[in-house]
PDB file of C-alpha atoms in Angstrom:
ATOM      1  CA  UNK K 162    -107.411-179.995  35.448  1.00  0.00           C
ATOM      2  CA  UNK K 163    -107.663-182.919  33.773  1.00  0.00           C
ATOM      3  CA  UNK K 164    -109.648-182.538  30.081  1.00  0.00           C
ATOM      4  CA  UNK K 165    -113.391-184.339  30.822  1.00  0.00           C
ATOM      5  CA  UNK K 166    -112.962-181.952  34.638  1.00  0.00           C
ATOM      6  CA  UNK K 167    -112.249-178.539  32.772  1.00  0.00           C
ATOM      7  CA  UNK K 168    -115.210-179.707  30.040  1.00  0.00           C
ATOM      8  CA  UNK K 169    -118.032-180.856  33.290  1.00  0.00           C
ATOM      9  CA  UNK K 170    -116.327-177.572  34.658  1.00  0.00           C
ATOM     10  CA  UNK K 171    -117.365-175.237  31.837  1.00  0.00           C
ATOM     11  CA  UNK K 172    -120.733-176.821  31.288  1.00  0.00           C
ATOM     12  CA  UNK K 173    -121.933-175.640  34.501  1.00  0.00           C
ATOM     13  CA  UNK K 174    -120.386-172.062  34.741  1.00  0.00           C
ATOM     14  CA  UNK K 175    -121.754-171.433  31.190  1.00  0.00           C
ATOM     15  CA  UNK K 176    -125.232-172.778  32.679  1.00  0.00           C
ATOM     16  CA  UNK K 177    -124.378-170.050  36.095  1.00  0.00           C
ATOM     17  CA  UNK K 178    -123.925-166.908  33.720  1.00  0.00           C
ATOM     18  CA  UNK K 179    -126.614-164.775  33.134  1.00  0.00           C
ATOM     19  CA  UNK K 180    -128.158-164.156  28.874  1.00  0.00           C
ATOM     20  CA  UNK K 181    -125.809-162.795  28.411  1.00  0.00           C
ATOM     21  CA  UNK K 182    -122.321-163.141  29.340  1.00  0.00           C
ATOM     22  CA  UNK K 183    -123.404-166.602  27.486  1.00  0.00           C
ATOM     23  CA  UNK K 184    -124.159-164.722  24.183  1.00  0.00           C
ATOM     24  CA  UNK K 185    -120.315-163.836  25.183  1.00  0.00           C
ATOM     25  CA  UNK K 186    -119.092-167.327  25.271  1.00  0.00           C
ATOM     26  CA  UNK K 187    -120.798-167.460  22.159  1.00  0.00           C
ATOM     27  CA  UNK K 188    -119.039-164.908  20.238  1.00  0.00           C
ATOM     28  CA  UNK K 189    -115.425-165.975  21.340  1.00  0.00           C
ATOM     29  CA  UNK K 190    -117.194-169.393  19.272  1.00  0.00           C
ATOM     30  CA  UNK K 191    -118.206-167.549  16.543  1.00  0.00           C
ATOM     31  CA  UNK K 192    -115.025-165.527  16.177  1.00  0.00           C
ATOM     32  CA  UNK K 193    -112.921-168.309  16.435  1.00  0.00           C
ATOM     33  CA  UNK K 194    -110.616-169.216  13.658  1.00  0.00           C
ATOM     34  CA  UNK K 195    -112.425-172.912  13.822  1.00  0.00           C
ATOM     35  CA  UNK K 196    -115.615-174.876  12.678  1.00  0.00           C
ATOM     36  CA  UNK K 197    -117.188-175.081  15.448  1.00  0.00           C
ATOM     37  CA  UNK K 198    -120.868-176.996  15.169  1.00  0.00           C
ATOM     38  CA  UNK K 199    -123.536-174.734  16.842  1.00  0.00           C
ATOM     39  CA  UNK K 200    -127.158-176.855  18.021  1.00  0.00           C
ATOM     40  CA  UNK K 201    -129.582-174.222  17.807  1.00  0.00           C
ATOM     41  CA  UNK K 202    -133.292-175.629  19.226  1.00  0.00           C
ATOM     42  CA  UNK K 203    -136.172-174.437  21.757  1.00  0.00           C
ATOM     43  CA  UNK K 204    -133.816-174.852  24.372  1.00  0.00           C
ATOM     44  CA  UNK K 205    -131.601-173.081  23.140  1.00  0.00           C
ATOM     45  CA  UNK K 206    -127.950-173.442  21.359  1.00  0.00           C
ATOM     46  CA  UNK K 207    -125.883-176.144  22.074  1.00  0.00           C
ATOM     47  CA  UNK K 208    -121.963-177.426  21.912  1.00  0.00           C
ATOM     48  CA  UNK K 209    -121.228-180.021  21.295  1.00  0.00           C
ATOM     49  CA  UNK K 210    -117.606-178.640  24.025  1.00  0.00           C
ATOM     50  CA  UNK K 211    -115.382-182.099  23.141  1.00  0.00           C
ATOM     51  CA  UNK K 212    -114.563-181.576  19.523  1.00  0.00           C
ATOM     52  CA  UNK K 213    -113.957-177.282  20.735  1.00  0.00           C
ATOM     53  CA  UNK K 214    -109.576-177.801  20.553  1.00  0.00           C
ATOM     54  CA  UNK K 215    -107.666-177.653  23.630  1.00  0.00           C
ATOM     55  CA  UNK K 216    -106.597-174.009  22.365  1.00  0.00           C
ATOM     56  CA  UNK K 217    -110.959-172.437  22.480  1.00  0.00           C
ATOM     57  CA  UNK K 218    -111.521-174.122  25.972  1.00  0.00           C
ATOM     58  CA  UNK K 219    -108.090-171.467  26.660  1.00  0.00           C
ATOM     59  CA  UNK K 220    -110.226-169.155  25.522  1.00  0.00           C
ATOM     60  CA  UNK K 221    -113.395-169.643  27.539  1.00  0.00           C
ATOM     61  CA  UNK K 222    -111.947-171.293  30.392  1.00  0.00           C
ATOM     62  CA  UNK K 223    -110.203-167.410  30.305  1.00  0.00           C
ATOM     63  CA  UNK K 224    -114.124-165.699  30.526  1.00  0.00           C
ATOM     64  CA  UNK K 225    -114.454-167.233  32.898  1.00  0.00           C
ATOM     65  CA  UNK K 226    -112.359-166.501  34.919  1.00  0.00           C
ATOM     66  CA  UNK K 227    -112.309-162.657  33.859  1.00  0.00           C
ATOM     67  CA  UNK K 228    -117.070-163.418  34.224  1.00  0.00           C
ATOM     68  CA  UNK K 229    -116.254-165.083  37.547  1.00  0.00           C
ATOM     69  CA  UNK K 230    -113.928-161.025  38.864  1.00  0.00           C
ATOM     70  CA  UNK K 231    -116.224-159.388  37.760  1.00  0.00           C
ATOM     71  CA  UNK K 232    -119.251-161.128  39.866  1.00  0.00           C
ATOM     72  CA  UNK K 233    -116.858-160.566  43.174  1.00  0.00           C
ATOM     73  CA  UNK K 234    -115.999-157.447  42.149  1.00  0.00           C
ATOM     74  CA  UNK K 235    -119.570-156.159  41.998  1.00  0.00           C
ATOM     75  CA  UNK K 236    -121.273-158.214  44.887  1.00  0.00           C
ATOM     76  CA  UNK K 237    -118.227-155.949  47.147  1.00  0.00           C
ATOM     77  CA  UNK K 238    -118.859-153.347  45.662  1.00  0.00           C
ATOM     78  CA  UNK K 239    -123.283-154.495  46.509  1.00  0.00           C
ATOM     79  CA  UNK K 240    -122.297-155.065  49.476  1.00  0.00           C
ATOM     80  CA  UNK K 241    -120.403-151.912  50.709  1.00  0.00           C
ATOM     81  CA  UNK K 242    -123.090-149.921  48.970  1.00  0.00           C
ATOM     82  CA  UNK K 243    -125.734-150.930  51.134  1.00  0.00           C
ATOM     83  CA  UNK K 244    -123.828-150.476  54.857  1.00  0.00           C
ATOM     84  CA  UNK K 245    -123.494-147.329  53.131  1.00  0.00           C
ATOM     85  CA  UNK K 246    -126.874-146.319  52.131  1.00  0.00           C
ATOM     86  CA  UNK K 247    -128.043-148.087  56.149  1.00  0.00           C
ATOM     87  CA  UNK K 248    -125.486-145.926  57.797  1.00  0.00           C
ATOM     88  CA  UNK K 249    -126.366-142.938  55.920  1.00  0.00           C
ATOM     89  CA  UNK K 250    -129.511-142.678  55.067  1.00  0.00           C
ATOM     90  CA  UNK K 251    -131.483-145.087  57.667  1.00  0.00           C
ATOM     91  CA  UNK K 252    -130.822-143.585  60.844  1.00  0.00           C
ATOM     92  CA  UNK K 253    -131.737-140.260  61.074  1.00  0.00           C
ATOM     93  CA  UNK K 254    -128.800-138.865  62.447  1.00  0.00           C
ATOM     94  CA  UNK K 255    -127.861-134.747  61.934  1.00  0.00           C
ATOM     95  CA  UNK K 256    -123.274-135.407  62.488  1.00  0.00           C
ATOM     96  CA  UNK K 257    -123.087-137.695  59.590  1.00  0.00           C
ATOM     97  CA  UNK K 258    -118.293-137.695  60.611  1.00  0.00           C
ATOM     98  CA  UNK K 259    -118.806-139.750  63.656  1.00  0.00           C
ATOM     99  CA  UNK K 260    -120.580-141.924  61.464  1.00  0.00           C
ATOM    100  CA  UNK K 261    -118.605-142.003  58.331  1.00  0.00           C
ATOM    101  CA  UNK K 262    -115.445-142.448  60.588  1.00  0.00           C
ATOM    102  CA  UNK K 263    -117.425-145.690  62.106  1.00  0.00           C
ATOM    103  CA  UNK K 264    -117.586-146.962  58.399  1.00  0.00           C
ATOM    104  CA  UNK K 265    -114.858-146.310  58.050  1.00  0.00           C
ATOM    105  CA  UNK K 266    -113.545-148.450  60.291  1.00  0.00           C
ATOM    106  CA  UNK K 267    -116.130-151.671  59.682  1.00  0.00           C
ATOM    107  CA  UNK K 268    -115.209-152.068  55.965  1.00  0.00           C
TER     108      UNK K 268
END
């Protein structure tokens, strides 16, 4: 990926993150051995990504990939949970063994 594209990708992904995950990105910046300039105002904290080293950009990119995998896994688990909830708790079925076997086949 070209550096400009990488910087744009990082910016877009960090903007999509929750506040907790954005704080983790800031922690990565703060824990680095490099001098990183952070600009803070009423709208948040801003970082000039073009001033960061390739090594630090790679660390941030790795965290983004980790975050995306976690989000995907959480969505998958929530979907399974909702499926089980719909199958087992919304129907008045006395014999859940038949339903359970059908549920396992559908998931």
